[in-house]
PDB file of C-alpha atoms and ligand atoms in Angstrom:
ATOM      1  CA  MET A  18       4.458  -3.333   1.180  1.00 88.00           C
ATOM      2  CA  LYS A  19       5.781  -6.747   0.099  1.00 92.00           C
ATOM      3  CA  GLU A  20       2.616  -8.356   1.453  1.00 96.00           C
ATOM      4  CA  LEU A  21       0.421  -5.956  -0.544  1.00 97.00           C
ATOM      5  CA  ILE A  22       2.381  -6.668  -3.725  1.00 98.00           C
ATOM      6  CA  VAL A  23       1.918 -10.425  -3.314  1.00 97.00           C
ATOM      7  CA  GLU A  24      -1.773  -9.879  -2.541  1.00 98.00           C
ATOM      8  CA  MET A  25      -2.153  -7.862  -5.745  1.00 98.00           C
ATOM      9  CA  GLU A  26      -0.342 -10.514  -7.801  1.00 98.00           C
ATOM     10  CA  THR A  27      -2.703 -13.166  -6.430  1.00 98.00           C
ATOM     11  CA  TYR A  28      -5.780 -10.978  -7.103  1.00 98.00           C
ATOM     12  CA  ALA A  29      -4.609 -10.302 -10.666  1.00 98.00           C
ATOM     13  CA  LYS A  30      -4.124 -14.011 -11.330  1.00 97.00           C
ATOM     14  CA  GLU A  31      -7.477 -15.017  -9.850  1.00 97.00           C
ATOM     15  CA  LYS A  32      -9.472 -12.260 -11.536  1.00 97.00           C
ATOM     16  CA  ASN A  33      -7.575 -12.374 -14.815  1.00 96.00           C
ATOM     17  CA  VAL A  34      -6.325  -8.804 -14.587  1.00 97.00           C
ATOM     18  CA  PRO A  35      -3.268  -8.261 -16.773  1.00 96.00           C
ATOM     19  CA  ILE A  36      -0.376  -6.736 -14.833  1.00 97.00           C
ATOM     20  CA  ILE A  37       3.192  -6.081 -15.864  1.00 97.00           C
ATOM     21  CA  GLU A  38       5.729  -8.911 -15.790  1.00 95.00           C
ATOM     22  CA  LYS A  39       8.339  -8.890 -13.041  1.00 95.00           C
ATOM     23  CA  ASP A  40      11.335  -8.399 -15.366  1.00 95.00           C
ATOM     24  CA  SER A  41       9.691  -5.401 -17.009  1.00 96.00           C
ATOM     25  CA  ILE A  42       8.735  -3.597 -13.803  1.00 97.00           C
ATOM     26  CA  ALA A  43      12.209  -4.308 -12.395  1.00 97.00           C
ATOM     27  CA  PHE A  44      13.669  -2.665 -15.523  1.00 97.00           C
ATOM     28  CA  ILE A  45      11.411   0.396 -15.144  1.00 98.00           C
ATOM     29  CA  MET A  46      12.147   0.745 -11.413  1.00 98.00           C
ATOM     30  CA  LYS A  47      15.859   0.613 -12.125  1.00 97.00           C
ATOM     31  CA  TYR A  48      15.430   3.254 -14.839  1.00 97.00           C
ATOM     32  CA  ILE A  49      13.500   5.514 -12.423  1.00 98.00           C
ATOM     33  CA  LYS A  50      16.266   5.284  -9.832  1.00 97.00           C
ATOM     34  CA  ALA A  51      19.163   5.659 -12.273  1.00 97.00           C
ATOM     35  CA  ASN A  52      17.631   8.692 -13.958  1.00 96.00           C
ATOM     36  CA  ASN A  53      16.081  10.293 -10.880  1.00 96.00           C
ATOM     37  CA  ILE A  54      12.642  10.298 -12.502  1.00 97.00           C
ATOM     38  CA  LYS A  55      10.222  12.518 -10.588  1.00 97.00           C
ATOM     39  CA  ASN A  56       6.975  12.777 -12.536  1.00 97.00           C
ATOM     40  CA  ILE A  57       5.370   9.785 -14.195  1.00 98.00           C
ATOM     41  CA  LEU A  58       2.211   9.464 -16.258  1.00 98.00           C
ATOM     42  CA  GLU A  59       0.827   5.947 -16.631  1.00 98.00           C
ATOM     43  CA  ILE A  60      -1.833   5.044 -19.175  1.00 98.00           C
ATOM     44  CA  GLY A  61      -3.633   1.953 -17.832  1.00 98.00           C
ATOM     45  CA  SER A  62      -3.591   1.546 -14.032  1.00 98.00           C
ATOM     46  CA  ALA A  63      -5.521  -1.742 -13.733  1.00 98.00           C
ATOM     47  CA  ILE A  64      -5.361  -2.389  -9.952  1.00 98.00           C
ATOM     48  CA  GLY A  65      -2.390  -0.103  -9.291  1.00 98.00           C
ATOM     49  CA  TYR A  66       0.371  -2.726  -9.258  1.00 98.00           C
ATOM     50  CA  SER A  67       2.876  -0.919 -11.501  1.00 98.00           C
ATOM     51  CA  ALA A  68       1.841   2.540 -10.210  1.00 98.00           C
ATOM     52  CA  ILE A  69       2.609   1.521  -6.619  1.00 98.00           C
ATOM     53  CA  LEU A  70       5.931  -0.067  -7.547  1.00 98.00           C
ATOM     54  CA  MET A  71       6.978   2.927  -9.674  1.00 98.00           C
ATOM     55  CA  ALA A  72       5.996   5.411  -6.952  1.00 98.00           C
ATOM     56  CA  SER A  73       7.959   3.465  -4.362  1.00 97.00           C
ATOM     57  CA  SER A  74      11.135   3.389  -6.520  1.00 96.00           C
ATOM     58  CA  ASN A  75      12.369   6.804  -5.517  1.00 93.00           C
ATOM     59  CA  GLN A  76      11.471   9.145  -2.685  1.00 93.00           C
ATOM     60  CA  GLU A  77      10.581  12.032  -4.964  1.00 94.00           C
ATOM     61  CA  THR A  78       8.717  10.056  -7.625  1.00 97.00           C
ATOM     62  CA  LYS A  79       5.063  10.931  -8.211  1.00 97.00           C
ATOM     63  CA  VAL A  80       2.694   9.013 -10.464  1.00 98.00           C
ATOM     64  CA  THR A  81      -0.498  10.056 -12.224  1.00 97.00           C
ATOM     65  CA  THR A  82      -2.251   6.967 -13.515  1.00 98.00           C
ATOM     66  CA  ILE A  83      -5.326   6.752 -15.746  1.00 98.00           C
ATOM     67  CA  GLU A  84      -7.888   3.905 -15.792  1.00 98.00           C
ATOM     68  CA  ARG A  85     -11.206   3.733 -17.638  1.00 98.00           C
ATOM     69  CA  ASP A  86     -12.641   0.576 -16.052  1.00 98.00           C
ATOM     70  CA  GLU A  87     -14.611   1.435 -12.915  1.00 98.00           C
ATOM     71  CA  GLU A  88     -14.080  -1.820 -11.013  1.00 97.00           C
ATOM     72  CA  ARG A  89     -10.306  -1.684 -11.588  1.00 98.00           C
ATOM     73  CA  TYR A  90     -10.201   2.015 -10.743  1.00 98.00           C
ATOM     74  CA  MET A  91     -11.930   1.309  -7.387  1.00 98.00           C
ATOM     75  CA  GLU A  92      -9.559  -1.572  -6.692  1.00 98.00           C
ATOM     76  CA  CYS A  93      -6.612   0.661  -7.607  1.00 98.00           C
ATOM     77  CA  LEU A  94      -7.757   3.378  -5.166  1.00 98.00           C
ATOM     78  CA  LYS A  95      -8.082   0.743  -2.435  1.00 98.00           C
ATOM     79  CA  ASN A  96      -4.576  -0.583  -3.078  1.00 98.00           C
ATOM     80  CA  VAL A  97      -3.011   2.874  -3.240  1.00 98.00           C
ATOM     81  CA  LYS A  98      -4.568   3.625   0.150  1.00 98.00           C
ATOM     82  CA  LYS A  99      -3.238   0.349   1.564  1.00 97.00           C
ATOM     83  CA  SER A 100       0.239   1.181   0.233  1.00 98.00           C
ATOM     84  CA  GLY A 101       0.247   4.510   2.101  1.00 97.00           C
ATOM     85  CA  LEU A 102       1.355   6.258  -1.104  1.00 98.00           C
ATOM     86  CA  GLU A 103      -1.814   8.365  -1.593  1.00 97.00           C
ATOM     87  CA  LYS A 104       0.227  11.566  -1.630  1.00 97.00           C
ATOM     88  CA  LYS A 105       2.444  10.239  -4.440  1.00 98.00           C
ATOM     89  CA  ILE A 106      -0.162   8.577  -6.651  1.00 98.00           C
ATOM     90  CA  ASN A 107      -3.039  10.363  -8.354  1.00 97.00           C
ATOM     91  CA  VAL A 108      -5.557   7.940  -9.875  1.00 98.00           C
ATOM     92  CA  VAL A 109      -7.741   9.341 -12.660  1.00 97.00           C
ATOM     93  CA  PHE A 110     -10.947   7.556 -13.671  1.00 98.00           C
ATOM     94  CA  GLN A 111     -11.333   8.386 -17.384  1.00 98.00           C
ATOM     95  CA  ASP A 112     -10.582   7.161 -20.855  1.00 98.00           C
ATOM     96  CA  ALA A 113      -7.013   8.350 -21.471  1.00 98.00           C
ATOM     97  CA  LEU A 114      -7.975   9.573 -24.936  1.00 97.00           C
ATOM     98  CA  ASP A 115     -10.500  11.969 -23.324  1.00 97.00           C
ATOM     99  CA  VAL A 116      -8.236  13.251 -20.570  1.00 96.00           C
ATOM    100  CA  ASN A 117      -7.357  16.935 -20.726  1.00 93.00           C
ATOM    101  CA  LEU A 118      -3.883  17.745 -19.510  1.00 87.00           C
ATOM    102  CA  SER A 119      -2.504  21.229 -19.363  1.00 82.00           C
ATOM    103  CA  ASP A 120       0.610  22.844 -17.987  1.00 79.00           C
ATOM    104  CA  VAL A 121       2.086  19.536 -16.937  1.00 90.00           C
ATOM    105  CA  SER A 122       5.062  17.589 -18.103  1.00 96.00           C
ATOM    106  CA  TYR A 123       6.341  14.152 -17.252  1.00 98.00           C
ATOM    107  CA  ASP A 124       9.829  12.658 -17.141  1.00 97.00           C
ATOM    108  CA  LEU A 125       8.412   9.250 -17.968  1.00 98.00           C
ATOM    109  CA  ILE A 126       5.194   8.274 -19.718  1.00 98.00           C
ATOM    110  CA  PHE A 127       4.331   4.600 -19.400  1.00 98.00           C
ATOM    111  CA  ILE A 128       1.915   3.266 -22.018  1.00 98.00           C
ATOM    112  CA  ASP A 129       0.218   0.089 -20.806  1.00 97.00           C
ATOM    113  CA  ALA A 130      -3.427   0.304 -21.918  1.00 96.00           C
ATOM    114  CA  ALA A 131      -5.480  -0.854 -24.949  1.00 94.00           C
ATOM    115  CA  LYS A 132      -2.889  -2.338 -27.324  1.00 90.00           C
ATOM    116  CA  GLY A 133      -4.824  -1.274 -30.444  1.00 92.00           C
ATOM    117  CA  GLN A 134      -4.489   2.378 -29.437  1.00 96.00           C
ATOM    118  CA  TYR A 135      -0.781   2.605 -28.737  1.00 97.00           C
ATOM    119  CA  THR A 136      -0.049   4.973 -31.633  1.00 97.00           C
ATOM    120  CA  LYS A 137      -2.904   7.268 -30.560  1.00 97.00           C
ATOM    121  CA  PHE A 138      -1.627   7.338 -26.966  1.00 98.00           C
ATOM    122  CA  PHE A 139       1.905   8.090 -28.164  1.00 98.00           C
ATOM    123  CA  GLU A 140       0.760  10.903 -30.475  1.00 97.00           C
ATOM    124  CA  LYS A 141      -1.460  12.444 -27.801  1.00 97.00           C
ATOM    125  CA  PHE A 142       0.871  12.266 -24.817  1.00 97.00           C
ATOM    126  CA  LYS A 143       4.232  13.064 -26.466  1.00 97.00           C
ATOM    127  CA  TYR A 144       3.356  16.742 -26.045  1.00 96.00           C
ATOM    128  CA  PHE A 145       3.485  16.278 -22.261  1.00 96.00           C
ATOM    129  CA  LEU A 146       6.974  14.859 -22.183  1.00 97.00           C
ATOM    130  CA  ALA A 147       9.580  16.897 -20.302  1.00 96.00           C
ATOM    131  CA  PRO A 148      12.885  17.667 -22.057  1.00 93.00           C
ATOM    132  CA  ASN A 149      14.938  14.440 -21.954  1.00 92.00           C
ATOM    133  CA  GLY A 150      11.809  12.532 -20.930  1.00 97.00           C
ATOM    134  CA  VAL A 151      11.023   9.014 -22.177  1.00 98.00           C
ATOM    135  CA  ILE A 152       7.979   7.098 -23.321  1.00 98.00           C
ATOM    136  CA  ILE A 153       8.063   3.458 -22.244  1.00 98.00           C
ATOM    137  CA  THR A 154       5.694   0.952 -23.832  1.00 97.00           C
ATOM    138  CA  ASP A 155       4.939  -2.575 -22.597  1.00 94.00           C
ATOM    139  CA  ASN A 156       3.685  -5.763 -24.321  1.00 92.00           C
ATOM    140  CA  LEU A 157       5.433  -5.297 -27.650  1.00 94.00           C
ATOM    141  CA  LYS A 158       5.811  -9.065 -28.024  1.00 92.00           C
ATOM    142  CA  PHE A 159       2.194  -9.645 -27.011  1.00 88.00           C
ATOM    143  CA  HIS A 160       2.770 -13.121 -25.643  1.00 82.00           C
ATOM    144  CA  GLY A 161       4.884 -14.140 -28.641  1.00 86.00           C
ATOM    145  CA  TYR A 162       2.240 -13.325 -31.284  1.00 82.00           C
ATOM    146  CA  VAL A 163       3.959 -10.208 -32.616  1.00 87.00           C
ATOM    147  CA  GLY A 164       5.775 -10.931 -35.890  1.00 87.00           C
ATOM    148  CA  LYS A 165       3.526 -13.930 -36.593  1.00 87.00           C
ATOM    149  CA  SER A 166       0.219 -12.186 -37.264  1.00 84.00           C
ATOM    150  CA  GLU A 167      -0.329 -13.878 -40.639  1.00 84.00           C
ATOM    151  CA  LYS A 168      -0.506 -17.265 -38.897  1.00 87.00           C
ATOM    152  CA  ILE A 169      -3.191 -16.218 -36.379  1.00 87.00           C
ATOM    153  CA  GLU A 170      -6.618 -17.645 -37.157  1.00 88.00           C
ATOM    154  CA  SER A 171      -8.782 -15.535 -34.846  1.00 88.00           C
ATOM    155  CA  LYS A 172      -9.680 -12.342 -36.707  1.00 89.00           C
ATOM    156  CA  ASN A 173      -9.842 -10.176 -33.560  1.00 89.00           C
ATOM    157  CA  LEU A 174      -6.521 -11.384 -32.223  1.00 89.00           C
ATOM    158  CA  ARG A 175      -4.874 -10.982 -35.649  1.00 91.00           C
ATOM    159  CA  SER A 176      -6.140  -7.429 -35.963  1.00 90.00           C
ATOM    160  CA  LEU A 177      -4.826  -6.557 -32.482  1.00 89.00           C
ATOM    161  CA  VAL A 178      -1.427  -8.067 -33.197  1.00 91.00           C
ATOM    162  CA  GLU A 179      -1.283  -6.222 -36.534  1.00 92.00           C
ATOM    163  CA  LYS A 180      -1.891  -2.971 -34.649  1.00 92.00           C
ATOM    164  CA  ILE A 181       1.031  -3.681 -32.309  1.00 93.00           C
ATOM    165  CA  GLU A 182       3.191  -4.539 -35.350  1.00 93.00           C
ATOM    166  CA  SER A 183       2.243  -1.246 -36.967  1.00 94.00           C
ATOM    167  CA  TYR A 184       3.050   0.595 -33.705  1.00 97.00           C
ATOM    168  CA  ILE A 185       6.520  -0.995 -33.769  1.00 96.00           C
ATOM    169  CA  THR A 186       6.978   0.197 -37.365  1.00 97.00           C
ATOM    170  CA  PHE A 187       5.721   3.642 -36.317  1.00 97.00           C
ATOM    171  CA  LEU A 188       8.404   3.731 -33.588  1.00 98.00           C
ATOM    172  CA  LYS A 189      11.155   2.434 -35.874  1.00 97.00           C
ATOM    173  CA  GLU A 190      10.374   4.967 -38.595  1.00 97.00           C
ATOM    174  CA  ASN A 191       9.660   7.870 -36.274  1.00 97.00           C
ATOM    175  CA  GLU A 192      11.554  11.002 -37.250  1.00 96.00           C
ATOM    176  CA  GLU A 193      11.105  12.708 -33.904  1.00 97.00           C
ATOM    177  CA  PHE A 194      11.881   9.839 -31.532  1.00 98.00           C
ATOM    178  CA  GLU A 195      14.637   7.248 -31.245  1.00 97.00           C
ATOM    179  CA  THR A 196      13.476   3.943 -29.763  1.00 98.00           C
ATOM    180  CA  GLU A 197      15.372   1.116 -28.098  1.00 97.00           C
ATOM    181  CA  PHE A 198      13.622  -2.257 -27.888  1.00 97.00           C
ATOM    182  CA  TYR A 199      14.309  -4.652 -25.012  1.00 96.00           C
ATOM    183  CA  ASP A 200      13.575  -8.346 -25.154  1.00 93.00           C
ATOM    184  CA  LEU A 201      12.473  -8.729 -21.564  1.00 93.00           C
ATOM    185  CA  GLY A 202       9.131  -9.518 -19.979  1.00 91.00           C
ATOM    186  CA  ASP A 203       6.509  -9.188 -22.714  1.00 92.00           C
ATOM    187  CA  GLY A 204       8.740  -6.827 -24.740  1.00 94.00           C
ATOM    188  CA  ILE A 205       9.385  -3.244 -23.752  1.00 96.00           C
ATOM    189  CA  SER A 206      10.541  -0.103 -25.562  1.00 97.00           C
ATOM    190  CA  VAL A 207      12.079   3.179 -24.467  1.00 98.00           C
ATOM    191  CA  SER A 208      11.588   6.159 -26.783  1.00 98.00           C
ATOM    192  CA  LYS A 209      13.522   9.412 -26.454  1.00 97.00           C
ATOM    193  CA  ARG A 210      13.321  12.584 -28.502  1.00 96.00           C
ATOM    194  CA  LYS A 211      16.110  12.710 -31.071  1.00 95.00           C
ATOM    195  CA  ASN A 212      18.691  15.479 -30.667  1.00 79.00           C
ATOM    196  CA  GLU A 213      18.391  15.406 -26.879  1.00 69.00           C
ATOM    197  CA  SER A 214      21.283  14.210 -24.781  1.00 58.00           C
ATOM    198  CA  GLN A 215      20.698  12.153 -21.656  1.00 51.00           C
TER     199      GLN A 215
HETATM  200  N1  LIG B 329      -0.124  -1.000 -15.720  1.00 62.13           N
HETATM  201  C1  LIG B 329      -0.860  -2.032 -15.029  1.00 62.13           C
HETATM  202  C2  LIG B 329       0.087  -2.854 -14.183  1.00 62.13           C
HETATM  203  O1  LIG B 329       1.087  -3.339 -14.746  1.00 62.13           O
HETATM  204  O2  LIG B 329      -0.162  -3.032 -12.998  1.00 62.13           O
HETATM  205  C3  LIG B 329      -1.581  -2.952 -15.995  1.00 62.13           C
HETATM  206  C4  LIG B 329      -2.485  -2.256 -16.951  1.00 62.13           C
HETATM  207  S1  LIG B 329      -3.485  -3.373 -17.892  1.00 62.13           S
HETATM  208  C5  LIG B 329      -2.339  -4.170 -18.914  1.00 62.13           C
HETATM  209  C6  LIG B 329      -4.279  -2.264 -19.004  1.00 62.13           C
HETATM  210  C7  LIG B 329      -5.374  -1.386 -18.358  1.00 62.13           C
HETATM  211  O3  LIG B 329      -5.618  -0.296 -19.218  1.00 62.13           O
HETATM  212  C8  LIG B 329      -6.694  -2.100 -18.166  1.00 62.13           C
HETATM  213  O4  LIG B 329      -7.079  -2.087 -16.817  1.00 62.13           O
HETATM  214  C9  LIG B 329      -7.685  -1.306 -19.034  1.00 62.13           C
HETATM  215  O5  LIG B 329      -8.963  -1.169 -18.453  1.00 62.13           O
HETATM  216  C10 LIG B 329      -6.977   0.035 -19.147  1.00 62.13           C
HETATM  217  N2  LIG B 329      -7.281   0.785 -20.372  1.00 62.13           N
HETATM  218  C11 LIG B 329      -7.355   0.312 -21.643  1.00 62.13           C
HETATM  219  N3  LIG B 329      -7.587   1.326 -22.498  1.00 62.13           N
HETATM  220  C12 LIG B 329      -7.658   2.454 -21.757  1.00 62.13           C
HETATM  221  C13 LIG B 329      -7.904   3.819 -22.075  1.00 62.13           C
HETATM  222  N4  LIG B 329      -8.130   4.205 -23.340  1.00 62.13           N
HETATM  223  N5  LIG B 329      -7.902   4.716 -21.064  1.00 62.13           N
HETATM  224  C14 LIG B 329      -7.696   4.329 -19.784  1.00 62.13           C
HETATM  225  N6  LIG B 329      -7.468   3.048 -19.415  1.00 62.13           N
HETATM  226  C15 LIG B 329      -7.458   2.129 -20.396  1.00 62.13           C
END
């Protein structure tokens, strides 16, 4: 398993595939163990790095992960097979905003896909959160750009960063969810429904 993880890190670096930072995945794995998380939904599989690590955190943990890019989806399937965790990881090849879920609920929903669509993902998938479940979001610092959008010259980058800033405001002002922000990795948040005890 360790060999596969290193292989995936090297692949991601060489092919410029964004994968989660070590501090952030360590935090999530610890959370999975401490809270005995069983069912996870991940938005944005890339090559399966975080899905494999999350699924291996706890014996009973299962992960459904969604990826819309075909090449990454194929690579993810290959890696899941190599990891021997096929029974614990279900990889879905679709745009997450088009996925139809019914009669399912997740203890943890991990949002790690298109940064400009974070609010849409949150609003769509919150209905599939189990009681006491959490929504974790990655890349809230976006490589240090968040909070400095007015100084960014590139229009595309500025617009993306502004969307992450507005997602942060959305979380902070949310009446339904309480969010804790953690300054580790590229910035991570954990959102829980208000009036639920953990
Ligand atoms: N979670 C992965 C990891 O840490 O190993 C990294 C995911 S990468 C940051 C984001 C991925 O989300 C990309 O591979 C991208 O193709 C995918 N993605 C972006 N928007 C998506 C969408 N609307 N539906 C499904 N996948 C999406």
